[in-house]
Every structure is written in C-alpha cells, then in structure tokens.
Amino acid sequence: MKTLTKLITGTLLVSSTVFAQPSAPAGTASGGGASAGGEVDISVGQKPTLTVDEMTSQARQYQQSMTQVLQRVQVLQETARKQKDIIKLNCVSDKLVQAKVNASIADQAMTALQENIAKADEGGRTHEFTRLTIINQKVLVLGAEAENCIGEDLTFVGATRIDVEVDPNIPNSDPTQPGIPVAAVERPPAASTYR
C-alpha cells in the first residue's frame, strides 16, 4: 500500500504541467506589463494532445473514479466506527473530508470545462482538464491514505489460517527431555552358604 501511495504521489508530481509566460521580446518593459507601444502575449504555449470528446470522456471517468473512492472511504469510516477505534475513525474522517472538498472542486472544474468547450476556449479547456487530472490524483492518494488509516490493504482476502502437518517419522517423545536411566542391577551370588 505504501508503494501505491508513493507511485500515485510520484505520478502527481511528474504529470502536473507548469505553464510559463513567454519571455518579452527585446525592447519591451519587464515586470509583466506592456510597454507604451507593444502588447504582451499571454497565450498558452502548449497545445493539448486530446480532442474535445476525449477530454470530456476522460473527465467523466475521473469523476466516476473519485465517486468510487469516496464510497470506499465512507465504508472504511463505518468500519472504524464499528471497531470503536477513535484514532482510525479520526484519520479516515479527515481523509474523507479532504476527498469531499476535492470532489467539490472537481465538480466546479467539470462545469468550467464544459463552459470552455461551449465557448471554444482552448486555453481554458486545457486548464480545467489539467485541474481535473490533478484533483483526481489527489483523491486517489487520499483513498490510499484512508486504507492505511484502517490498516487494510487492497489485496486483503481474509483472516490468516495456519495448517500444520507433522511427519509421521518424527518420534512422539521429546528429545530435549531425556528419560530416567535404568541401571541393570544384578545381584551378586551369595557369599557363603554358612549361617
């Protein structure tokens, strides 16, 4: 589970995109403003690789994934409540609150994505899709952390059972407890028949 958390966190860090403002051409004023005679280009320099339909489809998949994580964390919260373990319950409840906040932000980003698609705003569409991607990854990490709070792993299949087979060739006696030695007692012959 720790490996999964590290993998998701690493993916989050690697996949987040940084949009930089292009440098001002020579002769323009620095400081983010326009010079008296020139304009500043604030367009996004990166073109999206997904079509509008692919973005919409992927965004819906993100929302479904986040909903599944929220449902799983709620089940974990009930498990902690039934166990009456306040530490686990507080930990899971904290992750649930954070996941709900991120899901709410994802809903806003989805609405903004649809508005930008309707307006044919490519930069806004790319920005909102990037937000959705990052929020989805955050919710997945929160779900993994909630699993860690309870101490359950995604591969948990049941309680541990131990079966022991004893080789029939092993003696039943304990070799660490030696028995009492039996000395052979022979009576000596009578010394004399005289009485």
PDB file of C-alpha atoms in Angstrom:
ATOM      1  CA  MET A   1       0.000   0.000   0.000  1.00  0.00           C
ATOM      2  CA  LYS A   2       2.899   2.343   0.756  1.00  0.00           C
ATOM      3  CA  THR A   3       4.277   1.603  -2.702  1.00  0.00           C
ATOM      4  CA  LEU A   4       0.919   2.507  -4.262  1.00  0.00           C
ATOM      5  CA  THR A   5       0.852   5.786  -2.347  1.00  0.00           C
ATOM      6  CA  LYS A   6       4.402   6.608  -3.464  1.00  0.00           C
ATOM      7  CA  LEU A   7       3.546   5.716  -7.065  1.00  0.00           C
ATOM      8  CA  ILE A   8       0.456   7.916  -7.132  1.00  0.00           C
ATOM      9  CA  THR A   9       2.322  10.789  -5.473  1.00  0.00           C
ATOM     10  CA  GLY A  10       5.173  10.460  -7.969  1.00  0.00           C
ATOM     11  CA  THR A  11       2.741  10.429 -10.861  1.00  0.00           C
ATOM     12  CA  LEU A  12       1.082  13.532  -9.454  1.00  0.00           C
ATOM     13  CA  LEU A  13       4.385  15.376  -9.292  1.00  0.00           C
ATOM     14  CA  VAL A  14       5.608  14.258 -12.705  1.00  0.00           C
ATOM     15  CA  SER A  15       2.366  14.787 -14.608  1.00  0.00           C
ATOM     16  CA  SER A  16       1.495  18.245 -13.324  1.00  0.00           C
ATOM     17  CA  THR A  17       2.156  20.762 -16.056  1.00  0.00           C
ATOM     18  CA  VAL A  18       3.632  24.187 -15.482  1.00  0.00           C
ATOM     19  CA  PHE A  19       2.579  26.883 -17.884  1.00  0.00           C
ATOM     20  CA  ALA A  20       5.124  29.663 -18.168  1.00  0.00           C
ATOM     21  CA  GLN A  21       4.541  33.078 -19.620  1.00  0.00           C
ATOM     22  CA  PRO A  22       6.619  33.590 -22.733  1.00  0.00           C
ATOM     23  CA  SER A  23       9.543  35.957 -22.338  1.00  0.00           C
ATOM     24  CA  ALA A  24       9.034  39.512 -23.503  1.00  0.00           C
ATOM     25  CA  PRO A  25      10.624  40.416 -26.823  1.00  0.00           C
ATOM     26  CA  ALA A  26      13.661  42.669 -26.746  1.00  0.00           C
ATOM     27  CA  GLY A  27      12.849  46.297 -26.191  1.00  0.00           C
ATOM     28  CA  THR A  28       9.690  45.763 -24.120  1.00  0.00           C
ATOM     29  CA  ALA A  29       9.427  46.616 -20.488  1.00  0.00           C
ATOM     30  CA  SER A  30       9.902  43.806 -17.983  1.00  0.00           C
ATOM     31  CA  GLY A  31       7.677  43.321 -14.988  1.00  0.00           C
ATOM     32  CA  GLY A  32       4.685  41.671 -16.643  1.00  0.00           C
ATOM     33  CA  GLY A  33       3.139  44.826 -18.154  1.00  0.00           C
ATOM     34  CA  ALA A  34       3.079  46.112 -21.690  1.00  0.00           C
ATOM     35  CA  SER A  35       5.377  48.843 -22.907  1.00  0.00           C
ATOM     36  CA  ALA A  36       3.933  52.045 -24.291  1.00  0.00           C
ATOM     37  CA  GLY A  37       3.859  50.709 -27.847  1.00  0.00           C
ATOM     38  CA  GLY A  38       3.753  46.888 -27.509  1.00  0.00           C
ATOM     39  CA  GLU A  39       1.476  44.138 -26.311  1.00  0.00           C
ATOM     40  CA  VAL A  40       2.342  41.136 -24.175  1.00  0.00           C
ATOM     41  CA  ASP A  41       1.472  37.650 -25.414  1.00  0.00           C
ATOM     42  CA  ILE A  42      -0.161  35.692 -22.580  1.00  0.00           C
ATOM     43  CA  SER A  43      -1.320  32.696 -24.631  1.00  0.00           C
ATOM     44  CA  VAL A  44      -0.619  29.169 -23.503  1.00  0.00           C
ATOM     45  CA  GLY A  45       2.396  27.782 -25.294  1.00  0.00           C
ATOM     46  CA  GLN A  46       1.372  24.136 -25.036  1.00  0.00           C
ATOM     47  CA  LYS A  47      -1.222  22.577 -27.316  1.00  0.00           C
ATOM     48  CA  PRO A  48      -3.492  19.888 -25.864  1.00  0.00           C
ATOM     49  CA  THR A  49      -2.990  16.384 -27.222  1.00  0.00           C
ATOM     50  CA  LEU A  50      -6.581  15.258 -26.562  1.00  0.00           C
ATOM     51  CA  THR A  51      -9.605  16.099 -28.633  1.00  0.00           C
ATOM     52  CA  VAL A  52     -12.646  17.715 -27.037  1.00  0.00           C
ATOM     53  CA  ASP A  53     -14.517  14.394 -26.958  1.00  0.00           C
ATOM     54  CA  GLU A  54     -11.533  12.592 -25.413  1.00  0.00           C
ATOM     55  CA  MET A  55     -11.186  15.293 -22.750  1.00  0.00           C
ATOM     56  CA  THR A  56     -14.872  15.096 -21.888  1.00  0.00           C
ATOM     57  CA  SER A  57     -14.785  11.304 -21.727  1.00  0.00           C
ATOM     58  CA  GLN A  58     -11.658  11.287 -19.576  1.00  0.00           C
ATOM     59  CA  ALA A  59     -13.103  13.953 -17.262  1.00  0.00           C
ATOM     60  CA  ARG A  60     -16.223  11.802 -16.732  1.00  0.00           C
ATOM     61  CA  GLN A  61     -14.008   8.809 -15.939  1.00  0.00           C
ATOM     62  CA  TYR A  62     -12.177  10.934 -13.384  1.00  0.00           C
ATOM     63  CA  GLN A  63     -15.488  11.848 -11.748  1.00  0.00           C
ATOM     64  CA  GLN A  64     -16.555   8.191 -11.597  1.00  0.00           C
ATOM     65  CA  SER A  65     -13.201   7.235 -10.096  1.00  0.00           C
ATOM     66  CA  MET A  66     -13.492   9.948  -7.453  1.00  0.00           C
ATOM     67  CA  THR A  67     -17.043   8.830  -6.607  1.00  0.00           C
ATOM     68  CA  GLN A  68     -15.837   5.249  -6.120  1.00  0.00           C
ATOM     69  CA  VAL A  69     -13.025   6.414  -3.848  1.00  0.00           C
ATOM     70  CA  LEU A  70     -15.468   8.491  -1.774  1.00  0.00           C
ATOM     71  CA  GLN A  71     -17.777   5.492  -1.383  1.00  0.00           C
ATOM     72  CA  ARG A  72     -14.867   3.262  -0.322  1.00  0.00           C
ATOM     73  CA  VAL A  73     -13.655   5.811   2.238  1.00  0.00           C
ATOM     74  CA  GLN A  74     -17.190   6.039   3.658  1.00  0.00           C
ATOM     75  CA  VAL A  75     -17.186   2.235   4.066  1.00  0.00           C
ATOM     76  CA  LEU A  76     -13.829   2.490   5.850  1.00  0.00           C
ATOM     77  CA  GLN A  77     -15.271   5.180   8.118  1.00  0.00           C
ATOM     78  CA  GLU A  78     -18.142   2.854   9.076  1.00  0.00           C
ATOM     79  CA  THR A  79     -15.632   0.057   9.717  1.00  0.00           C
ATOM     80  CA  ALA A  80     -13.670   2.297  12.089  1.00  0.00           C
ATOM     81  CA  ARG A  81     -16.919   3.329  13.783  1.00  0.00           C
ATOM     82  CA  LYS A  82     -17.916  -0.310  14.337  1.00  0.00           C
ATOM     83  CA  GLN A  83     -14.460  -1.112  15.718  1.00  0.00           C
ATOM     84  CA  LYS A  84     -14.868   1.849  18.104  1.00  0.00           C
ATOM     85  CA  ASP A  85     -11.300   2.895  17.320  1.00  0.00           C
ATOM     86  CA  ILE A  86     -11.228   6.688  17.661  1.00  0.00           C
ATOM     87  CA  ILE A  87      -7.750   7.034  16.163  1.00  0.00           C
ATOM     88  CA  LYS A  88      -8.705   5.167  12.999  1.00  0.00           C
ATOM     89  CA  LEU A  89     -12.032   6.998  12.840  1.00  0.00           C
ATOM     90  CA  ASN A  90     -10.374  10.429  13.105  1.00  0.00           C
ATOM     91  CA  CYS A  91      -7.799   9.522  10.476  1.00  0.00           C
ATOM     92  CA  VAL A  92     -10.375   8.199   7.992  1.00  0.00           C
ATOM     93  CA  SER A  93     -12.777  11.088   8.676  1.00  0.00           C
ATOM     94  CA  ASP A  94     -10.006  13.573   7.916  1.00  0.00           C
ATOM     95  CA  LYS A  95      -9.259  11.856   4.595  1.00  0.00           C
ATOM     96  CA  LEU A  96     -12.988  11.739   3.780  1.00  0.00           C
ATOM     97  CA  VAL A  97     -13.411  15.486   4.393  1.00  0.00           C
ATOM     98  CA  GLN A  98     -10.404  16.277   2.187  1.00  0.00           C
ATOM     99  CA  ALA A  99     -11.654  13.942  -0.547  1.00  0.00           C
ATOM    100  CA  LYS A 100     -15.130  15.546  -0.463  1.00  0.00           C
ATOM    101  CA  VAL A 101     -13.611  19.024  -0.792  1.00  0.00           C
ATOM    102  CA  ASN A 102     -11.516  17.898  -3.754  1.00  0.00           C
ATOM    103  CA  ALA A 103     -14.558  16.239  -5.351  1.00  0.00           C
ATOM    104  CA  SER A 104     -16.474  19.512  -4.966  1.00  0.00           C
ATOM    105  CA  ILE A 105     -13.627  21.397  -6.665  1.00  0.00           C
ATOM    106  CA  ALA A 106     -13.652  18.736  -9.404  1.00  0.00           C
ATOM    107  CA  ASP A 107     -17.370  19.375  -9.978  1.00  0.00           C
ATOM    108  CA  GLN A 108     -16.634  23.099 -10.399  1.00  0.00           C
ATOM    109  CA  ALA A 109     -13.762  22.303 -12.773  1.00  0.00           C
ATOM    110  CA  MET A 110     -16.032  19.988 -14.797  1.00  0.00           C
ATOM    111  CA  THR A 111     -18.641  22.749 -15.110  1.00  0.00           C
ATOM    112  CA  ALA A 112     -15.947  25.226 -16.164  1.00  0.00           C
ATOM    113  CA  LEU A 113     -14.563  22.670 -18.644  1.00  0.00           C
ATOM    114  CA  GLN A 114     -17.976  22.298 -20.269  1.00  0.00           C
ATOM    115  CA  GLU A 115     -18.386  26.098 -20.418  1.00  0.00           C
ATOM    116  CA  ASN A 116     -14.959  26.480 -22.054  1.00  0.00           C
ATOM    117  CA  ILE A 117     -15.838  23.768 -24.563  1.00  0.00           C
ATOM    118  CA  ALA A 118     -19.057  25.632 -25.406  1.00  0.00           C
ATOM    119  CA  LYS A 119     -17.089  28.894 -25.847  1.00  0.00           C
ATOM    120  CA  ALA A 120     -14.365  27.097 -27.854  1.00  0.00           C
ATOM    121  CA  ASP A 121     -11.764  28.440 -25.416  1.00  0.00           C
ATOM    122  CA  GLU A 122      -8.829  26.094 -25.947  1.00  0.00           C
ATOM    123  CA  GLY A 123      -6.642  27.557 -23.183  1.00  0.00           C
ATOM    124  CA  GLY A 124      -9.435  27.489 -20.607  1.00  0.00           C
ATOM    125  CA  ARG A 125     -10.409  23.976 -21.622  1.00  0.00           C
ATOM    126  CA  THR A 126      -6.830  22.743 -21.204  1.00  0.00           C
ATOM    127  CA  HIS A 127      -6.528  24.476 -17.835  1.00  0.00           C
ATOM    128  CA  GLU A 128      -9.720  22.937 -16.439  1.00  0.00           C
ATOM    129  CA  PHE A 129      -8.819  19.484 -17.736  1.00  0.00           C
ATOM    130  CA  THR A 130      -5.402  19.774 -16.068  1.00  0.00           C
ATOM    131  CA  ARG A 131      -7.134  20.771 -12.812  1.00  0.00           C
ATOM    132  CA  LEU A 132      -9.401  17.733 -13.064  1.00  0.00           C
ATOM    133  CA  THR A 133      -6.423  15.443 -13.654  1.00  0.00           C
ATOM    134  CA  ILE A 134      -4.568  16.763 -10.608  1.00  0.00           C
ATOM    135  CA  ILE A 135      -7.655  16.654  -8.387  1.00  0.00           C
ATOM    136  CA  ASN A 136      -8.347  13.054  -9.435  1.00  0.00           C
ATOM    137  CA  GLN A 137      -4.804  12.092  -8.474  1.00  0.00           C
ATOM    138  CA  LYS A 138      -5.177  13.842  -5.101  1.00  0.00           C
ATOM    139  CA  VAL A 139      -8.393  11.940  -4.382  1.00  0.00           C
ATOM    140  CA  LEU A 140      -6.717   8.633  -5.298  1.00  0.00           C
ATOM    141  CA  VAL A 141      -3.888   9.414  -2.878  1.00  0.00           C
ATOM    142  CA  LEU A 142      -6.408  10.297  -0.152  1.00  0.00           C
ATOM    143  CA  GLY A 143      -8.163   6.982  -0.755  1.00  0.00           C
ATOM    144  CA  ALA A 144      -4.889   5.095  -0.372  1.00  0.00           C
ATOM    145  CA  GLU A 145      -4.109   7.032   2.813  1.00  0.00           C
ATOM    146  CA  ALA A 146      -7.562   6.162   4.201  1.00  0.00           C
ATOM    147  CA  GLU A 147      -6.813   2.479   3.554  1.00  0.00           C
ATOM    148  CA  ASN A 148      -3.605   2.930   5.540  1.00  0.00           C
ATOM    149  CA  CYS A 149      -5.556   4.532   8.402  1.00  0.00           C
ATOM    150  CA  ILE A 150      -7.592   1.364   8.839  1.00  0.00           C
ATOM    151  CA  GLY A 151      -4.616  -0.863   8.231  1.00  0.00           C
ATOM    152  CA  GLU A 152      -6.258  -2.715   5.376  1.00  0.00           C
ATOM    153  CA  ASP A 153      -4.587  -3.434   2.110  1.00  0.00           C
ATOM    154  CA  LEU A 154      -6.339  -3.618  -1.235  1.00  0.00           C
ATOM    155  CA  THR A 155      -5.224  -7.230  -1.535  1.00  0.00           C
ATOM    156  CA  PHE A 156      -6.760  -8.343   1.781  1.00  0.00           C
ATOM    157  CA  VAL A 157      -8.506 -11.688   1.208  1.00  0.00           C
ATOM    158  CA  GLY A 158      -9.366 -12.838   4.715  1.00  0.00           C
ATOM    159  CA  ALA A 159      -8.046 -13.860   8.099  1.00  0.00           C
ATOM    160  CA  THR A 160      -4.800 -15.800   8.298  1.00  0.00           C
ATOM    161  CA  ARG A 161      -5.141 -19.565   8.768  1.00  0.00           C
ATOM    162  CA  ILE A 162      -2.268 -21.875   9.684  1.00  0.00           C
ATOM    163  CA  ASP A 163      -2.254 -25.568   8.780  1.00  0.00           C
ATOM    164  CA  VAL A 164       0.423 -27.753  10.369  1.00  0.00           C
ATOM    165  CA  GLU A 165       1.417 -31.164   9.042  1.00  0.00           C
ATOM    166  CA  VAL A 166       3.567 -33.408  11.230  1.00  0.00           C
ATOM    167  CA  ASP A 167       5.817 -36.005   9.636  1.00  0.00           C
ATOM    168  CA  PRO A 168       4.842 -39.459  10.976  1.00  0.00           C
ATOM    169  CA  ASN A 169       8.537 -40.441  11.136  1.00  0.00           C
ATOM    170  CA  ILE A 170       9.182 -37.965  13.934  1.00  0.00           C
ATOM    171  CA  PRO A 171       9.208 -39.751  17.325  1.00  0.00           C
ATOM    172  CA  ASN A 172       6.481 -38.833  19.812  1.00  0.00           C
ATOM    173  CA  SER A 173       8.929 -38.424  22.691  1.00  0.00           C
ATOM    174  CA  ASP A 174      10.612 -35.141  23.412  1.00  0.00           C
ATOM    175  CA  PRO A 175      14.371 -35.394  22.702  1.00  0.00           C
ATOM    176  CA  THR A 176      15.085 -32.445  24.976  1.00  0.00           C
ATOM    177  CA  GLN A 177      13.736 -34.342  27.987  1.00  0.00           C
ATOM    178  CA  PRO A 178      15.873 -37.437  28.475  1.00  0.00           C
ATOM    179  CA  GLY A 179      14.249 -40.334  30.307  1.00  0.00           C
ATOM    180  CA  ILE A 180      15.415 -41.718  33.671  1.00  0.00           C
ATOM    181  CA  PRO A 181      18.321 -44.072  33.097  1.00  0.00           C
ATOM    182  CA  VAL A 182      17.654 -47.629  34.094  1.00  0.00           C
ATOM    183  CA  ALA A 183      20.692 -49.382  35.563  1.00  0.00           C
ATOM    184  CA  ALA A 184      20.950 -53.090  35.150  1.00  0.00           C
ATOM    185  CA  VAL A 185      21.020 -54.480  38.679  1.00  0.00           C
ATOM    186  CA  GLU A 186      22.500 -57.893  39.081  1.00  0.00           C
ATOM    187  CA  ARG A 187      22.553 -59.473  42.483  1.00  0.00           C
ATOM    188  CA  PRO A 188      25.897 -60.876  43.400  1.00  0.00           C
ATOM    189  CA  PRO A 189      25.965 -64.530  44.307  1.00  0.00           C
ATOM    190  CA  ALA A 190      25.661 -65.388  47.929  1.00  0.00           C
ATOM    191  CA  ALA A 191      28.987 -65.059  49.680  1.00  0.00           C
ATOM    192  CA  SER A 192      28.610 -68.285  51.635  1.00  0.00           C
ATOM    193  CA  THR A 193      26.074 -70.774  52.494  1.00  0.00           C
ATOM    194  CA  TYR A 194      27.087 -70.651  56.114  1.00  0.00           C
ATOM    195  CA  ARG A 195      24.709 -69.395  58.585  1.00  0.00           C
TER     196      ARG A 195
END
